[in-house]
JSON list of C-alpha atoms in Angstrom, two decimals:
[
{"chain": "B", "resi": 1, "resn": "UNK", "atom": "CA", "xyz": [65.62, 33.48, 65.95]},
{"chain": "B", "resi": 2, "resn": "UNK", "atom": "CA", "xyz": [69.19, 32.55, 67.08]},
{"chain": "B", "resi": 3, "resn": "UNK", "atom": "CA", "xyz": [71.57, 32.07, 64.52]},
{"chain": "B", "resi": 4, "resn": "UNK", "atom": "CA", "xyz": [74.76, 30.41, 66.71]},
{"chain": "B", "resi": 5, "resn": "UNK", "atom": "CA", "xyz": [76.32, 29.00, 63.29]},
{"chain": "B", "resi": 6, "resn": "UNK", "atom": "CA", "xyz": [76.43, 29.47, 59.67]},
{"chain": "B", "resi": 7, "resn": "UNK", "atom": "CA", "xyz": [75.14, 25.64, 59.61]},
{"chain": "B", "resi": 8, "resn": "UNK", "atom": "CA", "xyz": [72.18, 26.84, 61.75]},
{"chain": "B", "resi": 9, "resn": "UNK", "atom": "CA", "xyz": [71.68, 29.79, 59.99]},
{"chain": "B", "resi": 10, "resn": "UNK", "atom": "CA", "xyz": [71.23, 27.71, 56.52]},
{"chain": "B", "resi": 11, "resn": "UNK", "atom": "CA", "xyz": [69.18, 25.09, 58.69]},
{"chain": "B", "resi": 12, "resn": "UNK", "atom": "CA", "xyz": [66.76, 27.64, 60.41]},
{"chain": "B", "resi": 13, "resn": "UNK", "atom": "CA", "xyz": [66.29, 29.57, 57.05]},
{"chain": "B", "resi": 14, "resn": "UNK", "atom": "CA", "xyz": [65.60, 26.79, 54.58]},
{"chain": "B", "resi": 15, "resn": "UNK", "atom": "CA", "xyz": [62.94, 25.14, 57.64]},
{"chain": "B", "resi": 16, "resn": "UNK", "atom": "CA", "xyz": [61.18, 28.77, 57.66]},
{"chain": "B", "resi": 17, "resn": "UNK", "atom": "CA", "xyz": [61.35, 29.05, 53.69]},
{"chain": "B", "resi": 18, "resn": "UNK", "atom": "CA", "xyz": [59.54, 25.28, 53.47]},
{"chain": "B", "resi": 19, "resn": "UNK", "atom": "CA", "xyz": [57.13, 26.39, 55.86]},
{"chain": "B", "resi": 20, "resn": "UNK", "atom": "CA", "xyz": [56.37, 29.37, 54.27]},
{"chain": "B", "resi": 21, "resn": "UNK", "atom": "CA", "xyz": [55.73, 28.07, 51.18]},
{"chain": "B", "resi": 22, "resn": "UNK", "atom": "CA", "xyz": [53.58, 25.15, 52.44]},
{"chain": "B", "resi": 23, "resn": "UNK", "atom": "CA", "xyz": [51.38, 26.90, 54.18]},
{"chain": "B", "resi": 24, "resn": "UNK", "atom": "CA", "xyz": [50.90, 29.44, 51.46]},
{"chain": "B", "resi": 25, "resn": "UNK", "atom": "CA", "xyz": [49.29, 26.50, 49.43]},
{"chain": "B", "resi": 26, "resn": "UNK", "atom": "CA", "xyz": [52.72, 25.73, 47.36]},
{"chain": "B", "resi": 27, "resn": "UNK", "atom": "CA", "xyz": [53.67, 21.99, 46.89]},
{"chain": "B", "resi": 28, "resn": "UNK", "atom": "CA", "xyz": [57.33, 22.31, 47.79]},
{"chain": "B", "resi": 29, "resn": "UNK", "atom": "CA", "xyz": [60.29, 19.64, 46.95]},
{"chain": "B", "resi": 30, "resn": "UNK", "atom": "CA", "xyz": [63.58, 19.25, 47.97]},
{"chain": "B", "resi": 31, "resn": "UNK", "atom": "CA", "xyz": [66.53, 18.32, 45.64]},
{"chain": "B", "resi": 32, "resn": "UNK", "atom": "CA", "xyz": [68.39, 15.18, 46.70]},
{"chain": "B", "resi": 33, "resn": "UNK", "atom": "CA", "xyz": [72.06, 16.79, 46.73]},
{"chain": "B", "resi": 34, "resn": "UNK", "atom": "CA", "xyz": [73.12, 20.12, 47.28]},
{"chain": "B", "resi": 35, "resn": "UNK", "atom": "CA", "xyz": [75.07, 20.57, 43.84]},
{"chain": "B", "resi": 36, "resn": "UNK", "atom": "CA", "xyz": [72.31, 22.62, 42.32]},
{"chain": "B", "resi": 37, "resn": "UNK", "atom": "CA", "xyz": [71.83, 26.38, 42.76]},
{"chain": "B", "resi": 38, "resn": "UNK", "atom": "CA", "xyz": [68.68, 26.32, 44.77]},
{"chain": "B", "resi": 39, "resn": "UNK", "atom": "CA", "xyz": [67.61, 24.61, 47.78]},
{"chain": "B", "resi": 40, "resn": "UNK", "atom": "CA", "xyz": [64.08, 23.69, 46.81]},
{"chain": "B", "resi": 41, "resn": "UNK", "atom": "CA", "xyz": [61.28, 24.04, 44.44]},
{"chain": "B", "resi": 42, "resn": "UNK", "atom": "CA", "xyz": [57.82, 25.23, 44.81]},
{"chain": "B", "resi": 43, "resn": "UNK", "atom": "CA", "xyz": [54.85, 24.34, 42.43]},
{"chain": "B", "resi": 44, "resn": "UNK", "atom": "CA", "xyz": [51.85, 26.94, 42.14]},
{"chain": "B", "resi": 45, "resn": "UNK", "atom": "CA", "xyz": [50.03, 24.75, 40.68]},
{"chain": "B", "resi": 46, "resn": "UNK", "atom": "CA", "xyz": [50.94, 26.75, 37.57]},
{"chain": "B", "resi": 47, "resn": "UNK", "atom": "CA", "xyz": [55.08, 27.22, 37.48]},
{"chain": "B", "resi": 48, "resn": "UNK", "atom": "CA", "xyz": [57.63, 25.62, 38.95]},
{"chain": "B", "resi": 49, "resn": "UNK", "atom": "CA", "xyz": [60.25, 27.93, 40.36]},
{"chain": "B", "resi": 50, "resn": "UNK", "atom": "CA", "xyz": [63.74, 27.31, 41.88]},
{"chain": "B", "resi": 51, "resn": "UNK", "atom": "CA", "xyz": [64.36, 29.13, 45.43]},
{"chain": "B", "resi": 52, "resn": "UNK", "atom": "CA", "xyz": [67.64, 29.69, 46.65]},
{"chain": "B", "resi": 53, "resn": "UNK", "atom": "CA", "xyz": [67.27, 30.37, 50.58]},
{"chain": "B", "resi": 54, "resn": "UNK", "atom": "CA", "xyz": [69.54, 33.02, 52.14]},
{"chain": "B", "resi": 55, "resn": "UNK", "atom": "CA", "xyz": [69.52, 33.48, 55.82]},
{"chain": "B", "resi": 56, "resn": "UNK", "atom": "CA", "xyz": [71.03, 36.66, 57.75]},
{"chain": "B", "resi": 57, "resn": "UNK", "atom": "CA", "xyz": [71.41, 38.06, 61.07]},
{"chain": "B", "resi": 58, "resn": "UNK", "atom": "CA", "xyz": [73.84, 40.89, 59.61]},
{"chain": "B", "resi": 59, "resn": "UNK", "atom": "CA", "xyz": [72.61, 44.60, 60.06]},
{"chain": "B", "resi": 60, "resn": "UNK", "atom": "CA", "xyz": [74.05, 47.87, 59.32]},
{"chain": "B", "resi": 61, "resn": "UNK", "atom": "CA", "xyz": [74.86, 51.15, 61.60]},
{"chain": "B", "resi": 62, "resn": "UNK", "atom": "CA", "xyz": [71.36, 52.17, 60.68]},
{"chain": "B", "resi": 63, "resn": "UNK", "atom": "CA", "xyz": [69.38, 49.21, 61.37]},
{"chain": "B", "resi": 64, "resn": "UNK", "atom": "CA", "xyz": [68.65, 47.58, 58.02]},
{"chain": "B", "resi": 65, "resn": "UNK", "atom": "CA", "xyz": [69.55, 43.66, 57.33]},
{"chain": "B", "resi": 66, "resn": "UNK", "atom": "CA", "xyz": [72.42, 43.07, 55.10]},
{"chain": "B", "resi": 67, "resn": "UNK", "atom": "CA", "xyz": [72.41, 39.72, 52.85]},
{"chain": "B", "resi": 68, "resn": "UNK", "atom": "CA", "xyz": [75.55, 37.92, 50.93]},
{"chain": "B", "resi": 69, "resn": "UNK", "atom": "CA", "xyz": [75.04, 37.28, 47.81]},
{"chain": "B", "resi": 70, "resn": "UNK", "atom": "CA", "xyz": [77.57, 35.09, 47.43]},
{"chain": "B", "resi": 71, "resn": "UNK", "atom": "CA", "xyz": [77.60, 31.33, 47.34]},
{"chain": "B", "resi": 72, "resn": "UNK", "atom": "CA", "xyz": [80.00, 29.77, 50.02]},
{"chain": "B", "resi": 73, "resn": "UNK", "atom": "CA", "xyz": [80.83, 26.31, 51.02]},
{"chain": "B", "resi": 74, "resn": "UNK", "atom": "CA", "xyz": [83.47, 24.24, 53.30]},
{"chain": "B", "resi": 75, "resn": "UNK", "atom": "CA", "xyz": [84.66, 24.35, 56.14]},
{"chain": "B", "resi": 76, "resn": "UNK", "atom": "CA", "xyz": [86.36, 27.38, 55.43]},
{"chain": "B", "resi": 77, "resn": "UNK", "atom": "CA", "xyz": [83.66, 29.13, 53.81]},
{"chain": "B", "resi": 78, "resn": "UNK", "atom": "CA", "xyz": [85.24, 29.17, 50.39]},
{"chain": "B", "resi": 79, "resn": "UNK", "atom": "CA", "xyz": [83.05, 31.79, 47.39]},
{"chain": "B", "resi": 80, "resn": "UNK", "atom": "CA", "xyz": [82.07, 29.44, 45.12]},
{"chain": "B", "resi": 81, "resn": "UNK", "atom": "CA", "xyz": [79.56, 31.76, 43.03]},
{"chain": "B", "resi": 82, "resn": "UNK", "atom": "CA", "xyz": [77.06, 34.31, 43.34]},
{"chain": "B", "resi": 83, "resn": "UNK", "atom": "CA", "xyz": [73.45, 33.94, 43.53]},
{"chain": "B", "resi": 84, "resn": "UNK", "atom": "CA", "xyz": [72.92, 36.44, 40.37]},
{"chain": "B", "resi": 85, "resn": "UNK", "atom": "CA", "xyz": [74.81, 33.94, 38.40]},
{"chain": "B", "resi": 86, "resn": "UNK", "atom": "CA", "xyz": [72.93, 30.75, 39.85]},
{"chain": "B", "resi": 87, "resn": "UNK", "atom": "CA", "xyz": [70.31, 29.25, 37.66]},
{"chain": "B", "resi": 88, "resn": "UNK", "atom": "CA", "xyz": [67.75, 30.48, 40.24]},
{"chain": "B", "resi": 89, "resn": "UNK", "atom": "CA", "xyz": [64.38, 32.11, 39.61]},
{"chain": "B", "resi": 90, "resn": "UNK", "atom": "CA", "xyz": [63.43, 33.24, 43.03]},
{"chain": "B", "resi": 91, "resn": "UNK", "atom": "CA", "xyz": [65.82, 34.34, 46.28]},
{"chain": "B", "resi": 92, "resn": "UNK", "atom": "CA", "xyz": [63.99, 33.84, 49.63]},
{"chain": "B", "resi": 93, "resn": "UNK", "atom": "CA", "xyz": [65.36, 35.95, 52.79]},
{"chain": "B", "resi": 94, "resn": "UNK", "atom": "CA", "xyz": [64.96, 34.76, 56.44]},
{"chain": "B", "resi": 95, "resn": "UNK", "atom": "CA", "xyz": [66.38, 37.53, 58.69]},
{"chain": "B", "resi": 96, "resn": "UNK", "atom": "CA", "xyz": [66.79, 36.99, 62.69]},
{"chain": "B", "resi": 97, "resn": "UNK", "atom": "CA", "xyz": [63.78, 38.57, 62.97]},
{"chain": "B", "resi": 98, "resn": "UNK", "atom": "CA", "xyz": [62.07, 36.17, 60.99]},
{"chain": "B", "resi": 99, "resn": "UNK", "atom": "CA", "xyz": [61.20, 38.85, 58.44]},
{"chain": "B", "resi": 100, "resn": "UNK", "atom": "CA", "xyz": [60.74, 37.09, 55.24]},
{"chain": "B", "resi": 101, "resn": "UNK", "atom": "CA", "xyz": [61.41, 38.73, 51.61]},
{"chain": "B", "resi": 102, "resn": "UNK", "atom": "CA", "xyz": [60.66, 36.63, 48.19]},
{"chain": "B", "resi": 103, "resn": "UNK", "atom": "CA", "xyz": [63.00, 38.33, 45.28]},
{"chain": "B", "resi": 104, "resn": "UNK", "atom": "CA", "xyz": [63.08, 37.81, 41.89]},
{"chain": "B", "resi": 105, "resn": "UNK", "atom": "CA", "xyz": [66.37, 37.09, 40.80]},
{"chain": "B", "resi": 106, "resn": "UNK", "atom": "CA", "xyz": [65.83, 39.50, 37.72]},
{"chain": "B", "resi": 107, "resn": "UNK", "atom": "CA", "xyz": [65.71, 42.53, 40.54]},
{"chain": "B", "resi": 108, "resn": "UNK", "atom": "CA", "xyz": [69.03, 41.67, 42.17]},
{"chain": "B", "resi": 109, "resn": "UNK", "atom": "CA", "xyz": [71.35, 43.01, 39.35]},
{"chain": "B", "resi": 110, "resn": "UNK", "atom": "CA", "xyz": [74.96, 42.82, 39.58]},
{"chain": "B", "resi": 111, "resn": "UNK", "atom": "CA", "xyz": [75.31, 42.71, 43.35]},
{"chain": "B", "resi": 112, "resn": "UNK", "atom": "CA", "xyz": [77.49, 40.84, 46.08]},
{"chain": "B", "resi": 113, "resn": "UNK", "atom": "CA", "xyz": [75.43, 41.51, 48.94]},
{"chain": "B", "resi": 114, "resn": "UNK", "atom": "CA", "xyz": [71.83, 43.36, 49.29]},
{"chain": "B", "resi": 115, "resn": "UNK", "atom": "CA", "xyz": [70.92, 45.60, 52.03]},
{"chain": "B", "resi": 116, "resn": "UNK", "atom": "CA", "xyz": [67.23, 45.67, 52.67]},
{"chain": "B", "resi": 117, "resn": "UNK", "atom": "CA", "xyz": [66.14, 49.11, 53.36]},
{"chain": "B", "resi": 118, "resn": "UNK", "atom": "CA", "xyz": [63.01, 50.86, 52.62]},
{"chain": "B", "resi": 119, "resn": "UNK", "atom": "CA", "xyz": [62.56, 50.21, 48.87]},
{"chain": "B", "resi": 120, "resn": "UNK", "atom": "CA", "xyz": [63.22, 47.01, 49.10]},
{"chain": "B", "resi": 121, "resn": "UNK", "atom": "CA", "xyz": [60.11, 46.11, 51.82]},
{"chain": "B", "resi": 122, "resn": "UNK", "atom": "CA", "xyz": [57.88, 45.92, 48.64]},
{"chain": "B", "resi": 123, "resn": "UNK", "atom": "CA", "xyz": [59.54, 41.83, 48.59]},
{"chain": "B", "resi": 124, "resn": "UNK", "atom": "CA", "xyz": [58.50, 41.17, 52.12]},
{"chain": "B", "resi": 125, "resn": "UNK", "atom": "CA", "xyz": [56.21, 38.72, 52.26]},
{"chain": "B", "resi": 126, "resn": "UNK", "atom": "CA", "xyz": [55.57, 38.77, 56.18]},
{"chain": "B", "resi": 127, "resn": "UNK", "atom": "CA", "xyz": [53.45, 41.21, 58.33]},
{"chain": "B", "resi": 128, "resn": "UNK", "atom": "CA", "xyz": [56.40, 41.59, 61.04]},
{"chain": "B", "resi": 129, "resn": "UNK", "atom": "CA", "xyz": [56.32, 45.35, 61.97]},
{"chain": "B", "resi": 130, "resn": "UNK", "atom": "CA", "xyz": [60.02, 46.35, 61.62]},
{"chain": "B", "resi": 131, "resn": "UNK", "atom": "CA", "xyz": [61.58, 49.50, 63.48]},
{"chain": "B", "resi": 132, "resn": "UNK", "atom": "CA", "xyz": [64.96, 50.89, 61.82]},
{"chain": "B", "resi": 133, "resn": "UNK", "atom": "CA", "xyz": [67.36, 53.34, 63.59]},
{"chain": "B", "resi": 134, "resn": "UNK", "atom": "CA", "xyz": [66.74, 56.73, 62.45]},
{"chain": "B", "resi": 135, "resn": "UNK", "atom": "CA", "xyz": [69.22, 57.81, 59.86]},
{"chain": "B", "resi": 136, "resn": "UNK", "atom": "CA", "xyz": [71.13, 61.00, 60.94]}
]
């Protein structure tokens, strides 16, 4: 996946996250505005549950995706917030790979950005065999 722009980065990753979760047998909505913390919800059938969509094409020297955390906006890409202090229950990751991790907000802490290494793979929700650069 080819992320030229931020704008198609948030584009791509919210049209993976919606069909992720609608094939998966979710009934997804979409807010009508985008001054709420999440970009859709998805209905079990049980729970409701507000997902935040993060998109990222950002890797470290040894191979494993790095994701903001932080809430950005404008034209200048002004931090607005941070996505552990959104009213969020769920954050979805699309990476350029199309790797897909669903993360409960309760597990990302205190953080400004996330890097997704090893113990982190127990959130992916995707069967995409990933190769990493061996650490040295």
């Amino acid at each position: 996946m080819v992320f030229n722009t931020n704008k198609q980065k948030g584009r791509s990753g919210l049209a993976v996250a919606i069909a992720y979760y609608g094939t998966n047998d979710y009934t997804v909505s979409l807010p009508l505005n985008d001054t709420q913390d999440y970009d859709l919800i998805v209905d079990d059938g049980e729970k409701l549950k507000r997902v935040q969509v993060k998109s990222t094409s950002s890797r470290n020297e040894t191979g494993y995706s790095v994701v903001s955390l932080r809430n950005t906006g404008g034209t200048k890409g002004t931090v607005y917030g941070r996505v552990v202090d959104s009213d969020i229950d769920i954050l979805f990751i699309v990476t350029e790979k199309l790797e897909l991790y669903e993360i409960p907000k309760h597990e990302l802490y205190d953080l400004s950005s996330i890097t997704l290494t090893p113990e982190r793979q127990v959130f992916r929700v995707d069967s995409i065999p990933t190769t990493y650069k061996r650490e040295e």
